[in-house]
């Protein structure tokens, strides 16, 4: 038996093929390195995959979400219902426009925003006074306006409860923005994630299901808003504007041609890569059975296809996550706590006066969640290596 110290399994690895390399190299042999034919090709491929009418390639998932906030007309003081259990950018994009995020706690099974509480929050915020105050931050929420939108997140590749969320948004005339940055290819009751809101966003950072290095794509069926977002990503140039004419306050949020070519090449293999990720998740599920201190991810019946983004276990209350994580690292196993609650991030807690205990389910999952190494190129041996490290660290 090989007793040498094994190379530790990386947290994540992109899957780059010979075709991917060739696609990027071909762009280098042209004169269009910023916007050109590749971004359109990639956008069309995303439209085809999601079934959306329009796709807008952008420089990251974060910049895509920011453009959705702008297109939704969210401005200073508007309230946006969202989740504190997410990657930071889903809240930051609301703050970029000086709007006010209203956090709602999550479902303990899926980790997605709790639709029952979303409905309650909207109801109470309409009432105003004491009922509304329970949903507002302790400070920093003065002079707020009405609820304008819901920004939901498909956490870890599992869609949120869209039957309920869509119904609430329709009844209350709210715009739904779907942060599907972790869920490309997932389906909810057979329908593609990213297509439930007025806008959906996918992201392509190297740990995502497919990568463009940095990049993202917004999808929407709204033609007018698509044109507006295309203008905003390109320094506010409206259709027909000359190069130095800028109709709107815009940004440089463009996706470059090298990234788009990589994305186009990668998305051809999306199903294959999602299947590989599902296989790795299945190995983990098998080999983690023997550890009663560890809970494996829960997949809801409404999730007709999981798009595995990360593999996050939850340790039971009897096990201290942080010392366990420390022992894992000492045993050569890479792990990462997932997520640190957004309301307790230093600048958010300071601006809004949030305290531990404000969102108990989010904080509980935040204390017990641990992402294990995960990617589409992981082998069964590597899964076993991680599980052996877990055995030694328990
Ligand atoms: C990855 C991710 C984003 C976008 O991240 P970028 O690094 O800006 O591409 C947004 N929201 C969530 C929930 C994410 O996981």
mmCIF file of C-alpha atoms and ligand atoms in Angstrom:
data_model
loop_
_atom_site.group_PDB
_atom_site.id
_atom_site.type_symbol
_atom_site.label_atom_id
_atom_site.label_comp_id
_atom_site.label_asym_id
_atom_site.label_seq_id
_atom_site.Cartn_x
_atom_site.Cartn_y
_atom_site.Cartn_z
ATOM 1 C CA UNK A 1 0.000 0.000 0.000
ATOM 2 C CA UNK A 2 1.092 3.510 -0.781
ATOM 3 C CA UNK A 3 1.788 5.223 2.513
ATOM 4 C CA UNK A 4 3.286 8.400 1.064
ATOM 5 C CA UNK A 5 1.558 11.620 1.889
ATOM 6 C CA UNK A 6 -0.909 12.240 -0.917
ATOM 7 C CA UNK A 7 -1.298 15.576 -2.662
ATOM 8 C CA UNK A 8 -4.298 17.281 -1.128
ATOM 9 C CA UNK A 9 -7.455 17.465 -3.209
ATOM 10 C CA UNK A 10 -8.109 21.053 -4.366
ATOM 11 C CA UNK A 11 -11.310 22.832 -3.203
ATOM 12 C CA UNK A 12 -12.381 23.147 -6.837
ATOM 13 C CA UNK A 13 -10.877 22.759 -10.320
ATOM 14 C CA UNK A 14 -12.133 23.977 -13.661
ATOM 15 C CA UNK A 15 -12.401 21.360 -16.420
ATOM 16 C CA UNK A 16 -10.464 22.745 -19.394
ATOM 17 C CA UNK A 17 -10.345 20.660 -22.578
ATOM 18 C CA UNK A 18 -8.170 20.825 -25.694
ATOM 19 C CA UNK A 19 -11.172 22.363 -27.530
ATOM 20 C CA UNK A 20 -11.426 25.078 -24.861
ATOM 21 C CA UNK A 21 -7.763 25.985 -25.367
ATOM 22 C CA UNK A 22 -8.174 26.045 -29.110
ATOM 23 C CA UNK A 23 -11.273 28.267 -28.874
ATOM 24 C CA UNK A 24 -9.382 30.856 -26.816
ATOM 25 C CA UNK A 25 -6.327 30.694 -29.022
ATOM 26 C CA UNK A 26 -8.458 31.319 -32.120
ATOM 27 C CA UNK A 27 -9.666 34.589 -30.629
ATOM 28 C CA UNK A 28 -6.067 35.633 -30.019
ATOM 29 C CA UNK A 29 -5.483 35.359 -33.747
ATOM 30 C CA UNK A 30 -8.209 37.928 -34.506
ATOM 31 C CA UNK A 31 -8.435 41.677 -33.899
ATOM 32 C CA UNK A 32 -11.646 41.509 -31.789
ATOM 33 C CA UNK A 33 -10.621 40.929 -28.207
ATOM 34 C CA UNK A 34 -13.444 42.894 -26.557
ATOM 35 C CA UNK A 35 -17.012 42.653 -27.926
ATOM 36 C CA UNK A 36 -17.266 40.661 -31.161
ATOM 37 C CA UNK A 37 -18.828 37.524 -32.600
ATOM 38 C CA UNK A 38 -17.965 35.236 -29.665
ATOM 39 C CA UNK A 39 -20.085 37.045 -27.098
ATOM 40 C CA UNK A 40 -23.103 36.769 -29.396
ATOM 41 C CA UNK A 41 -22.453 33.072 -29.949
ATOM 42 C CA UNK A 42 -22.180 32.466 -26.230
ATOM 43 C CA UNK A 43 -25.308 34.532 -25.498
ATOM 44 C CA UNK A 44 -27.261 32.535 -28.078
ATOM 45 C CA UNK A 45 -26.084 29.281 -26.518
ATOM 46 C CA UNK A 46 -27.267 30.473 -23.090
ATOM 47 C CA UNK A 47 -30.658 31.486 -24.590
ATOM 48 C CA UNK A 48 -31.002 28.076 -26.171
ATOM 49 C CA UNK A 49 -30.098 26.309 -22.951
ATOM 50 C CA UNK A 50 -32.336 28.344 -20.648
ATOM 51 C CA UNK A 51 -35.178 28.970 -23.071
ATOM 52 C CA UNK A 52 -34.943 32.725 -22.439
ATOM 53 C CA UNK A 53 -35.464 35.222 -25.256
ATOM 54 C CA UNK A 54 -32.479 37.434 -24.442
ATOM 55 C CA UNK A 55 -29.063 36.883 -22.884
ATOM 56 C CA UNK A 56 -26.575 39.614 -22.018
ATOM 57 C CA UNK A 57 -22.964 38.616 -21.398
ATOM 58 C CA UNK A 58 -21.277 40.588 -18.607
ATOM 59 C CA UNK A 59 -17.968 40.694 -16.774
ATOM 60 C CA UNK A 60 -19.173 38.758 -13.695
ATOM 61 C CA UNK A 61 -22.219 37.454 -11.888
ATOM 62 C CA UNK A 62 -22.032 40.458 -9.586
ATOM 63 C CA UNK A 63 -22.082 43.000 -12.413
ATOM 64 C CA UNK A 64 -24.979 41.069 -13.995
ATOM 65 C CA UNK A 65 -26.984 41.301 -10.777
ATOM 66 C CA UNK A 66 -26.174 44.995 -10.524
ATOM 67 C CA UNK A 67 -27.589 45.599 -14.010
ATOM 68 C CA UNK A 68 -30.775 43.741 -13.010
ATOM 69 C CA UNK A 69 -31.143 46.070 -10.035
ATOM 70 C CA UNK A 70 -30.739 49.064 -12.354
ATOM 71 C CA UNK A 71 -33.179 47.645 -14.938
ATOM 72 C CA UNK A 72 -35.753 46.972 -12.217
ATOM 73 C CA UNK A 73 -35.641 50.690 -11.422
ATOM 74 C CA UNK A 74 -34.533 50.071 -7.844
ATOM 75 C CA UNK A 75 -33.330 53.359 -6.340
ATOM 76 C CA UNK A 76 -32.362 54.883 -3.013
ATOM 77 C CA UNK A 77 -34.663 53.828 -0.181
ATOM 78 C CA UNK A 78 -36.519 51.076 -2.061
ATOM 79 C CA UNK A 79 -36.909 47.847 -0.125
ATOM 80 C CA UNK A 80 -35.711 44.588 -1.653
ATOM 81 C CA UNK A 81 -36.556 41.311 0.060
ATOM 82 C CA UNK A 82 -33.583 38.953 0.021
ATOM 83 C CA UNK A 83 -31.738 36.224 1.895
ATOM 84 C CA UNK A 84 -28.854 36.582 4.373
ATOM 85 C CA UNK A 85 -27.649 33.065 3.441
ATOM 86 C CA UNK A 86 -25.837 33.707 0.167
ATOM 87 C CA UNK A 87 -22.641 34.865 -1.423
ATOM 88 C CA UNK A 88 -22.142 38.532 -0.547
ATOM 89 C CA UNK A 89 -22.874 40.022 -3.964
ATOM 90 C CA UNK A 90 -26.618 39.302 -3.893
ATOM 91 C CA UNK A 91 -26.876 41.895 -1.103
ATOM 92 C CA UNK A 92 -24.111 44.223 -2.319
ATOM 93 C CA UNK A 93 -25.883 44.955 -5.604
ATOM 94 C CA UNK A 94 -28.846 46.318 -3.627
ATOM 95 C CA UNK A 95 -26.507 48.488 -1.545
ATOM 96 C CA UNK A 96 -24.741 49.787 -4.688
ATOM 97 C CA UNK A 97 -27.968 51.698 -5.453
ATOM 98 C CA UNK A 98 -28.538 52.763 -1.817
ATOM 99 C CA UNK A 99 -31.651 50.626 -1.664
ATOM 100 C CA UNK A 100 -32.386 48.702 1.523
ATOM 101 C CA UNK A 101 -32.083 44.907 1.710
ATOM 102 C CA UNK A 102 -34.794 43.365 3.898
ATOM 103 C CA UNK A 103 -33.513 40.011 5.073
ATOM 104 C CA UNK A 104 -35.831 37.068 5.476
ATOM 105 C CA UNK A 105 -34.633 33.835 7.089
ATOM 106 C CA UNK A 106 -34.291 30.568 5.196
ATOM 107 C CA UNK A 107 -35.795 27.129 4.966
ATOM 108 C CA UNK A 108 -33.665 24.818 7.162
ATOM 109 C CA UNK A 109 -33.776 21.960 4.652
ATOM 110 C CA UNK A 110 -32.739 23.660 1.406
ATOM 111 C CA UNK A 111 -31.075 26.799 2.771
ATOM 112 C CA UNK A 112 -33.159 28.855 0.320
ATOM 113 C CA UNK A 113 -35.252 31.898 1.241
ATOM 114 C CA UNK A 114 -38.359 30.922 3.215
ATOM 115 C CA UNK A 115 -41.366 31.779 1.021
ATOM 116 C CA UNK A 116 -43.810 31.818 3.935
ATOM 117 C CA UNK A 117 -41.703 34.470 5.632
ATOM 118 C CA UNK A 118 -41.369 36.435 2.386
ATOM 119 C CA UNK A 119 -45.157 36.687 2.225
ATOM 120 C CA UNK A 120 -45.363 37.656 5.911
ATOM 121 C CA UNK A 121 -42.685 40.323 5.497
ATOM 122 C CA UNK A 122 -44.430 41.900 2.504
ATOM 123 C CA UNK A 123 -47.744 41.900 4.374
ATOM 124 C CA UNK A 124 -46.227 43.433 7.526
ATOM 125 C CA UNK A 125 -44.212 46.039 5.624
ATOM 126 C CA UNK A 126 -47.430 47.213 3.940
ATOM 127 C CA UNK A 127 -49.075 47.598 7.363
ATOM 128 C CA UNK A 128 -46.255 49.858 8.502
ATOM 129 C CA UNK A 129 -45.636 50.776 12.173
ATOM 130 C CA UNK A 130 -44.740 48.024 14.604
ATOM 131 C CA UNK A 131 -45.521 45.170 12.192
ATOM 132 C CA UNK A 132 -43.116 46.606 9.628
ATOM 133 C CA UNK A 133 -40.429 47.394 12.198
ATOM 134 C CA UNK A 134 -39.788 43.712 12.960
ATOM 135 C CA UNK A 135 -38.477 43.222 9.408
ATOM 136 C CA UNK A 136 -36.447 46.401 9.219
ATOM 137 C CA UNK A 137 -32.889 46.775 10.516
ATOM 138 C CA UNK A 138 -32.287 48.379 13.932
ATOM 139 C CA UNK A 139 -30.754 51.379 12.202
ATOM 140 C CA UNK A 140 -30.008 52.673 8.730
ATOM 141 C CA UNK A 141 -33.548 52.001 7.506
ATOM 142 C CA UNK A 142 -34.995 55.450 8.117
ATOM 143 C CA UNK A 143 -36.921 57.116 5.261
ATOM 144 C CA UNK A 144 -37.335 53.862 3.417
ATOM 145 C CA UNK A 145 -39.867 53.518 0.624
ATOM 146 C CA UNK A 146 -42.067 50.539 -0.290
ATOM 147 C CA UNK A 147 -41.029 47.005 -1.259
ATOM 148 C CA UNK A 148 -40.058 47.008 -4.910
ATOM 149 C CA UNK A 149 -38.516 43.620 -5.598
ATOM 150 C CA UNK A 150 -37.561 40.178 -4.350
ATOM 151 C CA UNK A 151 -34.016 38.952 -4.990
ATOM 152 C CA UNK A 152 -33.920 35.185 -4.445
ATOM 153 C CA UNK A 153 -30.867 32.939 -4.635
ATOM 154 C CA UNK A 154 -30.672 29.319 -5.847
ATOM 155 C CA UNK A 155 -28.311 28.238 -3.095
ATOM 156 C CA UNK A 156 -25.643 25.612 -3.890
ATOM 157 C CA UNK A 157 -27.368 24.766 -7.193
ATOM 158 C CA UNK A 158 -30.846 24.063 -5.831
ATOM 159 C CA UNK A 159 -33.698 26.330 -7.035
ATOM 160 C CA UNK A 160 -35.739 28.271 -4.478
ATOM 161 C CA UNK A 161 -39.489 27.671 -4.062
ATOM 162 C CA UNK A 162 -40.658 29.450 -7.221
ATOM 163 C CA UNK A 163 -44.325 28.419 -7.242
ATOM 164 C CA UNK A 164 -44.754 30.271 -3.962
ATOM 165 C CA UNK A 165 -42.333 33.135 -4.672
ATOM 166 C CA UNK A 166 -43.806 33.891 -8.105
ATOM 167 C CA UNK A 167 -47.323 33.920 -6.699
ATOM 168 C CA UNK A 168 -46.313 36.394 -3.989
ATOM 169 C CA UNK A 169 -44.515 38.629 -6.509
ATOM 170 C CA UNK A 170 -47.472 38.636 -8.913
ATOM 171 C CA UNK A 171 -50.010 39.380 -6.188
ATOM 172 C CA UNK A 172 -47.941 42.268 -4.890
ATOM 173 C CA UNK A 173 -46.687 43.584 -8.217
ATOM 174 C CA UNK A 174 -43.023 43.035 -7.311
ATOM 175 C CA UNK A 175 -40.130 42.371 -9.661
ATOM 176 C CA UNK A 176 -38.384 39.047 -9.098
ATOM 177 C CA UNK A 177 -34.626 38.934 -9.672
ATOM 178 C CA UNK A 178 -33.258 35.390 -9.639
ATOM 179 C CA UNK A 179 -29.651 34.972 -8.575
ATOM 180 C CA UNK A 180 -28.967 31.694 -10.325
ATOM 181 C CA UNK A 181 -25.202 32.194 -10.193
ATOM 182 C CA UNK A 182 -24.845 28.800 -8.493
ATOM 183 C CA UNK A 183 -27.494 26.948 -10.477
ATOM 184 C CA UNK A 184 -26.890 26.910 -14.239
ATOM 185 C CA UNK A 185 -28.713 23.870 -15.617
ATOM 186 C CA UNK A 186 -30.741 23.109 -12.478
ATOM 187 C CA UNK A 187 -34.482 22.585 -12.918
ATOM 188 C CA UNK A 188 -37.432 23.284 -10.627
ATOM 189 C CA UNK A 189 -40.444 21.103 -11.526
ATOM 190 C CA UNK A 190 -38.875 20.603 -14.943
ATOM 191 C CA UNK A 191 -38.227 24.283 -15.692
ATOM 192 C CA UNK A 192 -34.737 25.823 -15.977
ATOM 193 C CA UNK A 193 -33.352 27.805 -13.028
ATOM 194 C CA UNK A 194 -32.723 31.428 -13.949
ATOM 195 C CA UNK A 195 -36.018 31.734 -15.830
ATOM 196 C CA UNK A 196 -38.418 32.240 -12.939
ATOM 197 C CA UNK A 197 -37.760 35.914 -12.331
ATOM 198 C CA UNK A 198 -38.101 38.848 -14.691
ATOM 199 C CA UNK A 199 -34.302 38.574 -14.801
ATOM 200 C CA UNK A 200 -31.980 35.686 -13.979
ATOM 201 C CA UNK A 201 -28.196 35.703 -13.673
ATOM 202 C CA UNK A 202 -25.600 32.944 -14.157
ATOM 203 C CA UNK A 203 -21.947 33.259 -13.163
ATOM 204 C CA UNK A 204 -18.769 31.691 -14.519
ATOM 205 C CA UNK A 205 -16.055 32.170 -11.901
ATOM 206 C CA UNK A 206 -13.634 29.198 -12.050
ATOM 207 C CA UNK A 207 -15.385 27.217 -9.288
ATOM 208 C CA UNK A 208 -18.789 27.358 -11.023
ATOM 209 C CA UNK A 209 -20.271 24.573 -13.164
ATOM 210 C CA UNK A 210 -18.762 26.118 -16.315
ATOM 211 C CA UNK A 211 -16.204 28.912 -16.384
ATOM 212 C CA UNK A 212 -15.132 31.876 -18.479
ATOM 213 C CA UNK A 213 -12.386 32.872 -16.027
ATOM 214 C CA UNK A 214 -14.464 35.840 -14.906
ATOM 215 C CA UNK A 215 -17.899 36.381 -16.388
ATOM 216 C CA UNK A 216 -21.659 36.143 -16.159
ATOM 217 C CA UNK A 217 -24.818 36.215 -18.261
ATOM 218 C CA UNK A 218 -28.182 37.853 -17.576
ATOM 219 C CA UNK A 219 -31.270 36.215 -19.081
ATOM 220 C CA UNK A 220 -34.659 37.871 -19.561
ATOM 221 C CA UNK A 221 -37.689 37.756 -21.857
ATOM 222 C CA UNK A 222 -38.113 41.540 -21.700
ATOM 223 C CA UNK A 223 -36.827 43.083 -24.900
ATOM 224 C CA UNK A 224 -36.732 46.673 -23.697
ATOM 225 C CA UNK A 225 -34.849 45.855 -20.514
ATOM 226 C CA UNK A 226 -32.448 43.630 -22.446
ATOM 227 C CA UNK A 227 -31.564 46.590 -24.680
ATOM 228 C CA UNK A 228 -31.159 48.817 -21.610
ATOM 229 C CA UNK A 229 -28.823 46.337 -19.915
ATOM 230 C CA UNK A 230 -26.829 45.935 -23.145
ATOM 231 C CA UNK A 231 -26.365 49.704 -23.114
ATOM 232 C CA UNK A 232 -25.420 49.834 -19.425
ATOM 233 C CA UNK A 233 -22.760 47.135 -19.718
ATOM 234 C CA UNK A 234 -21.204 49.096 -22.591
ATOM 235 C CA UNK A 235 -20.611 52.516 -20.969
ATOM 236 C CA UNK A 236 -24.262 53.556 -21.375
ATOM 237 C CA UNK A 237 -24.197 53.577 -25.163
ATOM 238 C CA UNK A 238 -27.787 53.142 -26.384
ATOM 239 C CA UNK A 239 -28.454 51.359 -29.690
ATOM 240 C CA UNK A 240 -27.435 53.809 -32.410
ATOM 241 C CA UNK A 241 -25.119 55.834 -30.146
ATOM 242 C CA UNK A 242 -21.725 56.646 -31.629
ATOM 243 C CA UNK A 243 -18.596 55.402 -29.813
ATOM 244 C CA UNK A 244 -18.296 58.571 -27.739
ATOM 245 C CA UNK A 245 -22.016 59.110 -27.203
ATOM 246 C CA UNK A 246 -23.469 57.914 -23.892
ATOM 247 C CA UNK A 247 -27.224 58.068 -23.360
ATOM 248 C CA UNK A 248 -27.143 56.578 -19.845
ATOM 249 C CA UNK A 249 -24.887 56.408 -16.821
ATOM 250 C CA UNK A 250 -23.262 53.108 -17.695
ATOM 251 C CA UNK A 251 -20.329 50.878 -16.789
ATOM 252 C CA UNK A 252 -17.648 48.806 -18.378
ATOM 253 C CA UNK A 253 -19.273 45.470 -17.531
ATOM 254 C CA UNK A 254 -18.486 43.828 -20.877
ATOM 255 C CA UNK A 255 -17.560 40.166 -21.256
ATOM 256 C CA UNK A 256 -14.441 39.963 -23.434
ATOM 257 C CA UNK A 257 -14.107 37.695 -26.461
ATOM 258 C CA UNK A 258 -11.549 35.345 -24.904
ATOM 259 C CA UNK A 259 -13.901 34.658 -22.000
ATOM 260 C CA UNK A 260 -16.925 34.321 -24.261
ATOM 261 C CA UNK A 261 -15.117 31.846 -26.514
ATOM 262 C CA UNK A 262 -14.198 29.762 -23.479
ATOM 263 C CA UNK A 263 -17.788 29.935 -22.229
ATOM 264 C CA UNK A 264 -19.168 28.880 -25.599
ATOM 265 C CA UNK A 265 -16.815 25.929 -25.736
ATOM 266 C CA UNK A 266 -17.592 24.964 -22.124
ATOM 267 C CA UNK A 267 -21.380 25.168 -22.384
ATOM 268 C CA UNK A 268 -21.285 22.478 -25.119
ATOM 269 C CA UNK A 269 -20.233 20.080 -22.339
ATOM 270 C CA UNK A 270 -22.554 21.403 -19.616
ATOM 271 C CA UNK A 271 -24.678 18.253 -19.344
ATOM 272 C CA UNK A 272 -21.605 16.080 -19.218
ATOM 273 C CA UNK A 273 -20.031 18.232 -16.502
ATOM 274 C CA UNK A 274 -23.273 18.340 -14.481
ATOM 275 C CA UNK A 275 -23.435 14.539 -14.694
ATOM 276 C CA UNK A 276 -19.825 14.261 -13.490
ATOM 277 C CA UNK A 277 -20.617 16.578 -10.575
ATOM 278 C CA UNK A 278 -23.699 14.496 -9.718
ATOM 279 C CA UNK A 279 -21.488 11.377 -9.753
ATOM 280 C CA UNK A 280 -19.020 12.961 -7.316
ATOM 281 C CA UNK A 281 -21.945 13.978 -5.068
ATOM 282 C CA UNK A 282 -23.241 10.398 -5.213
ATOM 283 C CA UNK A 283 -19.835 9.030 -4.136
ATOM 284 C CA UNK A 284 -19.759 11.455 -1.222
ATOM 285 C CA UNK A 285 -23.288 10.460 -0.253
ATOM 286 C CA UNK A 286 -22.256 6.788 -0.216
ATOM 287 C CA UNK A 287 -19.033 7.165 1.715
ATOM 288 C CA UNK A 288 -20.323 9.733 4.218
ATOM 289 C CA UNK A 289 -23.134 7.402 5.378
ATOM 290 C CA UNK A 290 -20.872 5.880 7.994
ATOM 291 C CA UNK A 291 -20.390 9.154 9.879
ATOM 292 C CA UNK A 292 -23.423 9.834 12.089
ATOM 293 C CA UNK A 293 -21.998 13.255 13.042
ATOM 294 C CA UNK A 294 -22.366 14.464 9.452
ATOM 295 C CA UNK A 295 -25.508 15.467 7.560
ATOM 296 C CA UNK A 296 -25.360 15.307 3.785
ATOM 297 C CA UNK A 297 -27.139 17.833 1.502
ATOM 298 C CA UNK A 298 -30.923 17.595 1.201
ATOM 299 C CA UNK A 299 -32.473 17.672 -2.249
ATOM 300 C CA UNK A 300 -36.138 18.666 -2.395
ATOM 301 C CA UNK A 301 -38.657 16.782 -4.581
ATOM 302 C CA UNK A 302 -39.286 20.065 -6.486
ATOM 303 C CA UNK A 303 -35.627 20.013 -7.585
ATOM 304 C CA UNK A 304 -36.009 17.915 -10.718
ATOM 305 C CA UNK A 305 -32.357 18.450 -11.576
ATOM 306 C CA UNK A 306 -29.729 19.497 -9.092
ATOM 307 C CA UNK A 307 -26.883 21.504 -10.589
ATOM 308 C CA UNK A 308 -24.240 20.619 -8.008
ATOM 309 C CA UNK A 309 -22.150 23.741 -7.353
ATOM 310 C CA UNK A 310 -20.422 22.927 -4.088
ATOM 311 C CA UNK A 311 -20.775 19.939 -1.778
ATOM 312 C CA UNK A 312 -21.669 21.326 1.647
ATOM 313 C CA UNK A 313 -22.063 18.983 4.598
ATOM 314 C CA UNK A 314 -23.529 20.060 7.925
ATOM 315 C CA UNK A 315 -21.970 18.853 11.132
ATOM 316 C CA UNK A 316 -24.367 17.843 13.899
ATOM 317 C CA UNK A 317 -24.574 20.032 17.027
ATOM 318 C CA UNK A 318 -22.351 17.593 18.926
ATOM 319 C CA UNK A 319 -19.387 18.455 16.716
ATOM 320 C CA UNK A 320 -17.667 21.850 16.736
ATOM 321 C CA UNK A 321 -17.349 22.807 13.082
ATOM 322 C CA UNK A 322 -14.365 25.101 13.431
ATOM 323 C CA UNK A 323 -12.135 22.716 15.373
ATOM 324 C CA UNK A 324 -13.189 19.882 13.061
ATOM 325 C CA UNK A 325 -12.271 22.058 10.057
ATOM 326 C CA UNK A 326 -8.936 22.825 11.682
ATOM 327 C CA UNK A 327 -8.172 19.114 12.146
ATOM 328 C CA UNK A 328 -9.192 18.432 8.539
ATOM 329 C CA UNK A 329 -6.755 21.046 7.282
ATOM 330 C CA UNK A 330 -4.037 19.543 9.476
ATOM 331 C CA UNK A 331 -4.824 16.201 7.877
ATOM 332 C CA UNK A 332 -4.343 17.730 4.434
ATOM 333 C CA UNK A 333 -8.042 18.105 3.554
ATOM 334 C CA UNK A 334 -9.161 21.458 2.111
ATOM 335 C CA UNK A 335 -12.490 22.657 3.489
ATOM 336 C CA UNK A 336 -14.286 25.984 3.724
ATOM 337 C CA UNK A 337 -17.142 27.210 5.961
ATOM 338 C CA UNK A 338 -20.198 28.020 3.798
ATOM 339 C CA UNK A 339 -21.826 30.661 4.110
ATOM 340 C CA UNK A 340 -20.884 33.224 6.729
ATOM 341 C CA UNK A 341 -24.232 35.018 7.238
ATOM 342 C CA UNK A 342 -24.429 38.294 5.316
ATOM 343 C CA UNK A 343 -26.145 40.262 8.105
ATOM 344 C CA UNK A 344 -23.129 39.590 10.351
ATOM 345 C CA UNK A 345 -20.452 40.690 7.866
ATOM 346 C CA UNK A 346 -18.704 43.612 9.595
ATOM 347 C CA UNK A 347 -19.794 46.498 7.344
ATOM 348 C CA UNK A 348 -23.400 45.272 7.138
ATOM 349 C CA UNK A 349 -23.726 44.673 10.885
ATOM 350 C CA UNK A 350 -22.267 48.126 11.499
ATOM 351 C CA UNK A 351 -24.454 49.986 9.007
ATOM 352 C CA UNK A 352 -27.709 48.278 10.013
ATOM 353 C CA UNK A 353 -27.123 47.228 13.629
ATOM 354 C CA UNK A 354 -27.643 43.506 13.089
ATOM 355 C CA UNK A 355 -26.754 41.163 15.938
ATOM 356 C CA UNK A 356 -26.224 37.434 16.343
ATOM 357 C CA UNK A 357 -29.626 35.807 16.802
ATOM 358 C CA UNK A 358 -31.417 38.005 14.251
ATOM 359 C CA UNK A 359 -31.718 35.216 11.651
ATOM 360 C CA UNK A 360 -31.393 31.960 13.592
ATOM 361 C CA UNK A 361 -31.765 29.450 10.751
ATOM 362 C CA UNK A 362 -29.180 31.245 8.613
ATOM 363 C CA UNK A 363 -26.815 31.421 11.579
ATOM 364 C CA UNK A 364 -27.347 27.754 12.438
ATOM 365 C CA UNK A 365 -26.519 26.611 8.900
ATOM 366 C CA UNK A 366 -23.701 29.146 8.799
ATOM 367 C CA UNK A 367 -22.187 27.544 11.916
ATOM 368 C CA UNK A 368 -22.561 23.950 10.764
ATOM 369 C CA UNK A 369 -21.872 24.117 7.030
ATOM 370 C CA UNK A 370 -18.581 22.943 5.569
ATOM 371 C CA UNK A 371 -17.795 22.720 1.855
ATOM 372 C CA UNK A 372 -15.669 19.723 0.872
ATOM 373 C CA UNK A 373 -13.407 19.593 -2.191
ATOM 374 C CA UNK A 374 -15.646 19.354 -5.237
ATOM 375 C CA UNK A 375 -15.418 19.544 -9.019
ATOM 376 C CA UNK A 376 -16.382 17.689 -12.179
ATOM 377 C CA UNK A 377 -12.874 16.235 -12.460
ATOM 378 C CA UNK A 378 -12.712 14.646 -9.000
ATOM 379 C CA UNK A 379 -12.148 10.897 -8.982
ATOM 380 C CA UNK A 380 -13.630 8.296 -6.673
ATOM 381 C CA UNK A 381 -10.153 7.892 -5.165
ATOM 382 C CA UNK A 382 -10.061 11.563 -4.283
ATOM 383 C CA UNK A 383 -13.504 11.323 -2.659
ATOM 384 C CA UNK A 384 -12.194 8.379 -0.624
ATOM 385 C CA UNK A 385 -9.112 10.386 0.319
ATOM 386 C CA UNK A 386 -11.326 13.197 1.657
ATOM 387 C CA UNK A 387 -13.525 10.723 3.552
ATOM 388 C CA UNK A 388 -10.456 9.056 5.049
ATOM 389 C CA UNK A 389 -9.328 12.513 6.216
ATOM 390 C CA UNK A 390 -12.755 13.028 7.765
ATOM 391 C CA UNK A 391 -12.486 9.715 9.603
ATOM 392 C CA UNK A 392 -9.110 10.747 11.055
ATOM 393 C CA UNK A 393 -10.412 14.190 12.020
ATOM 394 C CA UNK A 394 -13.615 13.206 13.801
HETATM 395 C C1 LIG B 1 -20.762 33.228 -7.636
HETATM 396 C C2 LIG B 1 -21.942 33.961 -7.163
HETATM 397 C C3 LIG B 1 -22.234 35.257 -7.626
HETATM 398 C C4 LIG B 1 -21.399 36.008 -8.623
HETATM 399 O O1 LIG B 1 -20.073 35.957 -8.406
HETATM 400 P P1 LIG B 1 -18.981 36.602 -9.374
HETATM 401 O O2 LIG B 1 -17.729 36.199 -8.714
HETATM 402 O O3 LIG B 1 -19.230 38.071 -9.366
HETATM 403 O O4 LIG B 1 -19.151 36.043 -10.743
HETATM 404 C C5 LIG B 1 -23.400 35.842 -7.166
HETATM 405 N N1 LIG B 1 -24.214 35.236 -6.307
HETATM 406 C C6 LIG B 1 -23.963 33.995 -5.838
HETATM 407 C C7 LIG B 1 -24.936 33.375 -4.903
HETATM 408 C C8 LIG B 1 -22.804 33.342 -6.229
HETATM 409 O O5 LIG B 1 -22.518 32.133 -5.727
#
